[in-house]
mmCIF file of C-alpha atoms in Angstrom:
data_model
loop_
_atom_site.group_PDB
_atom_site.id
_atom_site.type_symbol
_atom_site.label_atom_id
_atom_site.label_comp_id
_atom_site.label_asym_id
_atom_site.label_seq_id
_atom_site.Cartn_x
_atom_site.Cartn_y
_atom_site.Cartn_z
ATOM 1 C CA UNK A 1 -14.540 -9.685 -6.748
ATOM 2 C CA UNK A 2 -11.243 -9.615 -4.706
ATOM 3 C CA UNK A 3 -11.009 -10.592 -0.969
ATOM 4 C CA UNK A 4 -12.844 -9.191 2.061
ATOM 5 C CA UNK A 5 -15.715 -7.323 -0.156
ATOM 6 C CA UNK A 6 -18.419 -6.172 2.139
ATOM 7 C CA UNK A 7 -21.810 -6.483 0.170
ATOM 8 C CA UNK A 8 -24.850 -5.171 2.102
ATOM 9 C CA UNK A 9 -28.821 -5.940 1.976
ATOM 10 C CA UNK A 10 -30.967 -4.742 -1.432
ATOM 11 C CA UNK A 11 -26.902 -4.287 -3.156
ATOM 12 C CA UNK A 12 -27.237 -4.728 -6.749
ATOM 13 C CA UNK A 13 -24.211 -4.774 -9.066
ATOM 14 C CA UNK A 14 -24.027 -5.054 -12.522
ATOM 15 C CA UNK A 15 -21.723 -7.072 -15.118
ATOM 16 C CA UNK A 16 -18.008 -6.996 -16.230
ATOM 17 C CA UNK A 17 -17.374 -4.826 -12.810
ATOM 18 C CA UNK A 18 -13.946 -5.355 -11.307
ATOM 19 C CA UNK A 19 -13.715 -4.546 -7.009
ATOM 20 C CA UNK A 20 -10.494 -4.289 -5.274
ATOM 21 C CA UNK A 21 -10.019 -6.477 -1.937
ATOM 22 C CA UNK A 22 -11.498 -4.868 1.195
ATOM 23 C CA UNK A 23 -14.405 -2.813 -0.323
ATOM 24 C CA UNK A 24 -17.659 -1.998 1.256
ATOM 25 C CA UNK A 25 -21.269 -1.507 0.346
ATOM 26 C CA UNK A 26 -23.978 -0.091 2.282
ATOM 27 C CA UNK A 27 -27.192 -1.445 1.651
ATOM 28 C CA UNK A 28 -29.888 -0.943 -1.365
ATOM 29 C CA UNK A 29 -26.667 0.764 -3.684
ATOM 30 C CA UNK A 30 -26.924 0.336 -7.411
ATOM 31 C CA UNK A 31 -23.796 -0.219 -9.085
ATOM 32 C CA UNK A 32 -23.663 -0.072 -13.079
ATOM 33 C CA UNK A 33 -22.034 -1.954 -15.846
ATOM 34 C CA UNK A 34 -18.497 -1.758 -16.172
ATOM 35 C CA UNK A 35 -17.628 0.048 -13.146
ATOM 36 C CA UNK A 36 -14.123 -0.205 -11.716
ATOM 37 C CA UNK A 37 -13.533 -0.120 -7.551
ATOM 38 C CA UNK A 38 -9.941 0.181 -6.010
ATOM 39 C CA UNK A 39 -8.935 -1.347 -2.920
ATOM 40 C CA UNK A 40 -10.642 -0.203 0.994
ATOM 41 C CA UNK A 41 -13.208 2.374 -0.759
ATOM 42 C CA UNK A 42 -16.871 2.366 0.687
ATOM 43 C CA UNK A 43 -20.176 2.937 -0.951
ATOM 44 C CA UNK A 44 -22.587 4.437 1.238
ATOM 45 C CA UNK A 45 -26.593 3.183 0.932
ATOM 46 C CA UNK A 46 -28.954 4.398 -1.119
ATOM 47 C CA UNK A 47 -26.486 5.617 -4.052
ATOM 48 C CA UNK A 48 -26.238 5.112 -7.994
ATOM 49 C CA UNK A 49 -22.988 4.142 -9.259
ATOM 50 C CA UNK A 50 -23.742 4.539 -13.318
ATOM 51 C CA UNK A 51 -22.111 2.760 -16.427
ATOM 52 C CA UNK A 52 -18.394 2.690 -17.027
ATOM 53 C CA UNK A 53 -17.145 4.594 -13.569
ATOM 54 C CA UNK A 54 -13.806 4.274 -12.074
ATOM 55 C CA UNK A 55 -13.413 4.691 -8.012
ATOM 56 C CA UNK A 56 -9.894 5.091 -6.522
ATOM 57 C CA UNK A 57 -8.441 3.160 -4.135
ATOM 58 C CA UNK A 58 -9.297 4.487 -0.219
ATOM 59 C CA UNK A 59 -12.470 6.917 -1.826
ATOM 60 C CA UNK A 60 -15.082 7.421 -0.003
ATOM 61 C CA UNK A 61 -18.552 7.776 -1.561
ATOM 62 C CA UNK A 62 -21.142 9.830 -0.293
ATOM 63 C CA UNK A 63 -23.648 10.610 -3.322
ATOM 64 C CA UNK A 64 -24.909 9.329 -6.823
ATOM 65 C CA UNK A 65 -21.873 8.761 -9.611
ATOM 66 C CA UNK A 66 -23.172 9.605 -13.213
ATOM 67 C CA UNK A 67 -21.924 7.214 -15.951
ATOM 68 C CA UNK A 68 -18.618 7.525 -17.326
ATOM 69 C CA UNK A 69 -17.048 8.928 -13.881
ATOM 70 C CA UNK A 70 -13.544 8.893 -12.238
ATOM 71 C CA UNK A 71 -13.815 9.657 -8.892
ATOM 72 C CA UNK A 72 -11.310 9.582 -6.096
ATOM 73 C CA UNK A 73 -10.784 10.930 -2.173
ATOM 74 C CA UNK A 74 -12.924 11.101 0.316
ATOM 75 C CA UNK A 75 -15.587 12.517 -0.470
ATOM 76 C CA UNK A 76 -15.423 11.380 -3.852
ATOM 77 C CA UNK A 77 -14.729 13.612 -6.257
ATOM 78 C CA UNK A 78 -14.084 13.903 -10.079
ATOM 79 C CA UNK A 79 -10.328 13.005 -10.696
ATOM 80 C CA UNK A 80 -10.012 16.468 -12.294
ATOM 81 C CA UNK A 81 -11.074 18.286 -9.056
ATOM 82 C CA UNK A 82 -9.579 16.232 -7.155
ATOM 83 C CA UNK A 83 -5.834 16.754 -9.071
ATOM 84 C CA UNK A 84 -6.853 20.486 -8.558
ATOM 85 C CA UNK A 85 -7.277 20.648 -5.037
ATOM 86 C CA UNK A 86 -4.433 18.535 -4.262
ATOM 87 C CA UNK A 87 -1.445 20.602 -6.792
ATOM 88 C CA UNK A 88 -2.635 19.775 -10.013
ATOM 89 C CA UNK A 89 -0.021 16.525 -9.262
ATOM 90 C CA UNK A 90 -0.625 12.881 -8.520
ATOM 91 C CA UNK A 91 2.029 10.223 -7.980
ATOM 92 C CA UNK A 92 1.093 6.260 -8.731
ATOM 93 C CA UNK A 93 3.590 3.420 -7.555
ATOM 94 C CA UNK A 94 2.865 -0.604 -8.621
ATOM 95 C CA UNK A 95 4.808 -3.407 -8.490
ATOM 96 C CA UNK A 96 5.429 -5.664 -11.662
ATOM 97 C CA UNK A 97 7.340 -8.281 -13.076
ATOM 98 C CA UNK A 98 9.200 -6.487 -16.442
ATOM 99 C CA UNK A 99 12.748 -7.268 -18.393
ATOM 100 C CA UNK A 100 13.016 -10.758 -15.738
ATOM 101 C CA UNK A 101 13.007 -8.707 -12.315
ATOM 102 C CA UNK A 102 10.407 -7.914 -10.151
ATOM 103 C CA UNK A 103 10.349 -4.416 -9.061
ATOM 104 C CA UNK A 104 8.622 -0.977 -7.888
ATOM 105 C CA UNK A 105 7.554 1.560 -11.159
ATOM 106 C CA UNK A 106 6.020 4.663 -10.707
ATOM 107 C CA UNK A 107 4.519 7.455 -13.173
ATOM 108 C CA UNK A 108 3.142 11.185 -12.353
ATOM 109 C CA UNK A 109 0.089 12.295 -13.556
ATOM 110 C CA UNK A 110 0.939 16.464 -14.312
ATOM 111 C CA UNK A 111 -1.363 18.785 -16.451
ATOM 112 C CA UNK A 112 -3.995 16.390 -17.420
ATOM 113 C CA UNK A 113 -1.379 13.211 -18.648
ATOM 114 C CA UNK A 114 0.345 10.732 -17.315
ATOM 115 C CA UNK A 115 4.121 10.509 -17.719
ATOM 116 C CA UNK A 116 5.682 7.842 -19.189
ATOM 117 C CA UNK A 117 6.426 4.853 -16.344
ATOM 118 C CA UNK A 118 9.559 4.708 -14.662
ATOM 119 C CA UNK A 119 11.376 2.001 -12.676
ATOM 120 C CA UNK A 120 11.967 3.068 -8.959
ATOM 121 C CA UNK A 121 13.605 0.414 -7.750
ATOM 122 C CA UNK A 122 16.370 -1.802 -9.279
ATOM 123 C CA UNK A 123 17.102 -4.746 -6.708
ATOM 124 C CA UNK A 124 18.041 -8.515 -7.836
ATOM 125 C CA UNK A 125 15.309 -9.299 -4.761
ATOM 126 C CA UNK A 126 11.878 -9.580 -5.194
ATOM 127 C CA UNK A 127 10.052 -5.973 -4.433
ATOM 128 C CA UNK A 128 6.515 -5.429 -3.902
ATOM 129 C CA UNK A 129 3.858 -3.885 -2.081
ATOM 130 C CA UNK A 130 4.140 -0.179 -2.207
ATOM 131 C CA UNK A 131 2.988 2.111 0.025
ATOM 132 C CA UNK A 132 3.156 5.913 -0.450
ATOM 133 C CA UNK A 133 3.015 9.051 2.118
ATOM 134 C CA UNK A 134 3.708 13.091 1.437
ATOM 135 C CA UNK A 135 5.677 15.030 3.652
ATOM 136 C CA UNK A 136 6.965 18.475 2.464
ATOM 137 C CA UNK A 137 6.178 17.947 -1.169
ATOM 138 C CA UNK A 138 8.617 15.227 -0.344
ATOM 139 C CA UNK A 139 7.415 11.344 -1.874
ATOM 140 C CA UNK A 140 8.651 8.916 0.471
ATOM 141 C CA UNK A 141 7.817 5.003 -0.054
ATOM 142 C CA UNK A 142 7.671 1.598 1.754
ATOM 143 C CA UNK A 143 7.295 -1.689 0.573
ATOM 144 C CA UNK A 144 8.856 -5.236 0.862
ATOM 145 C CA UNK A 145 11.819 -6.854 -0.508
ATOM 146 C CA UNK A 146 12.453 -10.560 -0.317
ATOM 147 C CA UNK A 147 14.954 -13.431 -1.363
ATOM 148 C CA UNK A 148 13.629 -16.986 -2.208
ATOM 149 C CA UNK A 149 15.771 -19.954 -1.723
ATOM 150 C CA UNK A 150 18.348 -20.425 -4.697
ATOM 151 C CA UNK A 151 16.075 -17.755 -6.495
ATOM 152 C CA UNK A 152 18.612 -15.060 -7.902
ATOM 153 C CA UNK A 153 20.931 -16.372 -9.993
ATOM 154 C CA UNK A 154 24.656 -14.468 -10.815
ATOM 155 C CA UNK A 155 23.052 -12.113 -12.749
ATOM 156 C CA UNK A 156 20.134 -11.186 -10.553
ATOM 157 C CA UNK A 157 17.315 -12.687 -12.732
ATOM 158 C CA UNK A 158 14.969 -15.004 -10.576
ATOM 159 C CA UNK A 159 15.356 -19.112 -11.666
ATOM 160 C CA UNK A 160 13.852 -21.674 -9.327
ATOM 161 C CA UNK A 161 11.849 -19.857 -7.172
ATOM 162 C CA UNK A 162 11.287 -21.888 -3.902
ATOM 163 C CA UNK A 163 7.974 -19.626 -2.124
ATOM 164 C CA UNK A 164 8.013 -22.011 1.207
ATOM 165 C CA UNK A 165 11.957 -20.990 1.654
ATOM 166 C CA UNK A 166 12.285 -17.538 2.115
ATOM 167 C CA UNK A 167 15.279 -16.309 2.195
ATOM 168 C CA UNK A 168 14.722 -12.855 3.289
ATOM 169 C CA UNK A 169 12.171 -10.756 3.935
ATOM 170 C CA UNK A 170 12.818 -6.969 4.608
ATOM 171 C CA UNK A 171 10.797 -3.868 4.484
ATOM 172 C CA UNK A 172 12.260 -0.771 2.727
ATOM 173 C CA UNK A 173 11.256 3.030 3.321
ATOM 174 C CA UNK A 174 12.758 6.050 1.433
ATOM 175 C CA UNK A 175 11.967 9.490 0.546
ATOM 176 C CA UNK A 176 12.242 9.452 -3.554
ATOM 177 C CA UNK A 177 14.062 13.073 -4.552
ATOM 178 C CA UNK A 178 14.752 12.803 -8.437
ATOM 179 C CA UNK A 179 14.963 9.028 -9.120
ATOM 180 C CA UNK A 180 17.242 8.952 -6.148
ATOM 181 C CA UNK A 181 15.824 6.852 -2.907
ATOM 182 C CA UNK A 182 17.590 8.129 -0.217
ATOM 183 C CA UNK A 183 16.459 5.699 3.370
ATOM 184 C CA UNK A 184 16.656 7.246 6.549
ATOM 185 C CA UNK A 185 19.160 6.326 9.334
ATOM 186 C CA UNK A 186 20.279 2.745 10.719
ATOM 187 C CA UNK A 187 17.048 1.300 8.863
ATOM 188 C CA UNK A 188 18.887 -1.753 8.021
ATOM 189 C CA UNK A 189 20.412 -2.164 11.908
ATOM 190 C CA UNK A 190 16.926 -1.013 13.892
ATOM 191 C CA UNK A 191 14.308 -2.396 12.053
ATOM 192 C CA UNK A 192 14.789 -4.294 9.013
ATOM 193 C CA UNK A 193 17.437 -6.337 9.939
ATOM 194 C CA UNK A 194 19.018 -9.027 7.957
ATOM 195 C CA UNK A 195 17.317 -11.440 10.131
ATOM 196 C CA UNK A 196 13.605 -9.799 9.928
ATOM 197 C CA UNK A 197 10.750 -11.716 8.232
ATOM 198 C CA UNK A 198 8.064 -8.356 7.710
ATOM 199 C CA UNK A 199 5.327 -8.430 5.348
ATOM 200 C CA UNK A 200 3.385 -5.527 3.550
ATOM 201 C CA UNK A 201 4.493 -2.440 5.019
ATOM 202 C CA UNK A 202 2.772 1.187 5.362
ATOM 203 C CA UNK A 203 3.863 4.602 6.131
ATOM 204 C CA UNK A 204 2.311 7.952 6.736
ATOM 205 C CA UNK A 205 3.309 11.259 9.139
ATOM 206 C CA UNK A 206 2.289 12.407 12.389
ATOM 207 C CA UNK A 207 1.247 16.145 12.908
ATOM 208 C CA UNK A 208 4.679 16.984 14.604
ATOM 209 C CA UNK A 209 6.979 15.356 11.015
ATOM 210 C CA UNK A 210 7.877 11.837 12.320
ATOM 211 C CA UNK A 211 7.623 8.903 10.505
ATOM 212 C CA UNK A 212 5.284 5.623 11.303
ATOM 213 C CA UNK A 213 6.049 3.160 10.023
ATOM 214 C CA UNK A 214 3.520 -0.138 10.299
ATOM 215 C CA UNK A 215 4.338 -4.027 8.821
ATOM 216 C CA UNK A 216 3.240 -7.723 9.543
ATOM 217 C CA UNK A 217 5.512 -10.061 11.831
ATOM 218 C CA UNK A 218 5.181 -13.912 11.658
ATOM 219 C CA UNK A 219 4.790 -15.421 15.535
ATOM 220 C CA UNK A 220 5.885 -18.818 14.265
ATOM 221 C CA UNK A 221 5.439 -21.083 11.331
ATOM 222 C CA UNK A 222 1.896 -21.000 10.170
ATOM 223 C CA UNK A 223 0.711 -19.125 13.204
ATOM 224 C CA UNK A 224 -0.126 -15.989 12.093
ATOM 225 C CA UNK A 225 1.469 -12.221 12.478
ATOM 226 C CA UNK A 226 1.394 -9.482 14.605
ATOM 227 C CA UNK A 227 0.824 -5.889 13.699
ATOM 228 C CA UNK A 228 3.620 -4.115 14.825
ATOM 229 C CA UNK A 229 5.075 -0.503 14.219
ATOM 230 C CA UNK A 230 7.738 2.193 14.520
ATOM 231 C CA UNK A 231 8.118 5.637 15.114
ATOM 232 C CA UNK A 232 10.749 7.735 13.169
ATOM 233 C CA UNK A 233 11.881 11.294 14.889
ATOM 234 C CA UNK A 234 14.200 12.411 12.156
ATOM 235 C CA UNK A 235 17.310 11.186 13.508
ATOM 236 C CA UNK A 236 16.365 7.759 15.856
ATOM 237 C CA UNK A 237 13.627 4.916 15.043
ATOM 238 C CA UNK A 238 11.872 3.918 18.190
ATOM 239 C CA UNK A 239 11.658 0.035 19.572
ATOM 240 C CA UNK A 240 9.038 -1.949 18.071
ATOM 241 C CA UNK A 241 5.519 -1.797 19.842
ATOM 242 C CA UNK A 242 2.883 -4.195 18.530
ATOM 243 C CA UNK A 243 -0.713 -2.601 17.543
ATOM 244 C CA UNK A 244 -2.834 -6.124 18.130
ATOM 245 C CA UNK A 245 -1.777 -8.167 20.652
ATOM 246 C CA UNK A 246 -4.188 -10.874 19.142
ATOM 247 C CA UNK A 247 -2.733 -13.322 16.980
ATOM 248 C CA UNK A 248 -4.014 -14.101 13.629
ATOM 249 C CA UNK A 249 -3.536 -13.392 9.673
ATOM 250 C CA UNK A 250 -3.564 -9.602 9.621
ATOM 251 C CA UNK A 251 -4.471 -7.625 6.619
ATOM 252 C CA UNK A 252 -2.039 -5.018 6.078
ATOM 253 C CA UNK A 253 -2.228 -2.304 8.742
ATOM 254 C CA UNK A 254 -3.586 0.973 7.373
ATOM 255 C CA UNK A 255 -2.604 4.335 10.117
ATOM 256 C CA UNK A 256 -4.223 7.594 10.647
ATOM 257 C CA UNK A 257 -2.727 9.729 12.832
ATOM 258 C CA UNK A 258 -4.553 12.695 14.531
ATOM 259 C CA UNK A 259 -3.199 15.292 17.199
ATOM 260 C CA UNK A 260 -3.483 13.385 20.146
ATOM 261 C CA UNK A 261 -3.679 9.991 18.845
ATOM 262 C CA UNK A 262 -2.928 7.272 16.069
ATOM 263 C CA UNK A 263 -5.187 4.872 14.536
ATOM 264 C CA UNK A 264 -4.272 1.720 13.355
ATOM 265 C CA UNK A 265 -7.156 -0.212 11.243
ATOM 266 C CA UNK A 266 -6.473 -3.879 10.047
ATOM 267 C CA UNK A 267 -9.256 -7.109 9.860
ATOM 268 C CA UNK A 268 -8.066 -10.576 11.299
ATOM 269 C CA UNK A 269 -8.765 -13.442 8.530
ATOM 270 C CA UNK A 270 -8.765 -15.665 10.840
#
């Protein structure tokens, strides 16, 4: 079990499962052996989750799962219908720690197999976090990039990693065309500036194209973050407007943004 799991009355769940951080139960749901859960998907009550099923990430579950499933999207569906009703075409991002750097790799999953991984990003700092969004048949990423005191050495390996002195601490957002990241204007001067300490950023796209952009800001030294965003209009980022004016270790801030309005979803730790 990772963080934040929400278990519910009557919940049984059997052995060897694995269940992402931020994953709910409703109550009297029966989940089988073996069964794999990605992060912030919910179970509704009353279901059967059988043997040796794998849930995506975000899924939302609304009836029984026979054994030897992959489901994903909400509602849950098998992956295959799933890949089908969304252009036959899925893109998965990660970070990991390969060849002495730690970076972003990706891999596309086209006519029923999965590519061979790929390295997105390439940067002597530490890179982590992704977060994806679609606009236009267009992949665009965030995620976070940080320095550690005296951690890169000439050669851009990492060697005496300090974690309590952090360097820097940016977020990154791009549109991926080709292997190529391409960022969009004065990112680097209007939001993630050299001075900027932001944690685990997401992105997604308003009905009228513009970018929103949502990360974690420390207050002070071990007083918690705000959640704070950005607005992206194709040409000009917006000022900074916080989305809880409460103080407090923030989960990451998930967004969904309707017509009229956008949604911002995060749970305080403490």
């Amino acid at each position: 079990l990772d963080n934040q799991v929400h278990i519910a009355h009557n919940v049984k769940i059997g052995s060897n499962c694995m269940i992402a951080g931020q994953v709910g139960f409703a109550g009297s749901s029966k989940i089988g052996n073996n069964v794999s859960i990605g992060g912030q998907a919910g179970i509704s009550g009353h279901l059967k989750i059988g043997n040796n099923v794998k849930i995506g990430g975000g899924s939302g579950v609304v009836k029984d799962i026979e054994d030897n499933q992959i489901v994903m999207g909400y509602p849950a569906i098998p992956l295959k219908e799933f890949i089908k009703k969304n252009d036959e075409e899925l893109f998965l991002a990660w970070d990991t720690y390969v060849e002495n750097t730690a970076d972003i790799w990706g891999a596309k999953f086209k006519d029923g197999s999965w590519s061979k991984p790929f390295r997105i990003t390439s940067d002597p700092r530490i890179e982590r976090h992704p977060s994806l969004a679609v606009k236009d048949n267009k992949i665009w990423m965030a995620w976070q990039a940080q320095s550690y005191g005296t951690h890169l050495t000439e050669n851009g390996s990492h060697k005496n990693i300090r974690l309590n002195h952090i360097d820097e601490q940016r977020i990154v957002v791009a549109q991926l065309d080709d292997g190529v990241l391409y960022t969009p204007n004065d990112l680097f001067t209007s939001v993630s500036t050299k001075n900027s300490l932001y944690l685990r950023p997401n992105i997604a796209f308003t009905n009228s194209g513009d970018l929103l952009l949502t990360a974690r800001e420390p207050i002070n030294n071990h007083d918690g973050w705000y959640g704070v965003y950005w607005l992206y209009n194709k040409t000009k980022w917006s000022t900074k407007k916080i989305t809880h004016k409460h103080r407090g270790r923030w989960n990451p801030i998930t967004i969904s943004p309707t017509k009229n309005h956008i949604f911002c979803r995060s749970n305080r730790i403490s």
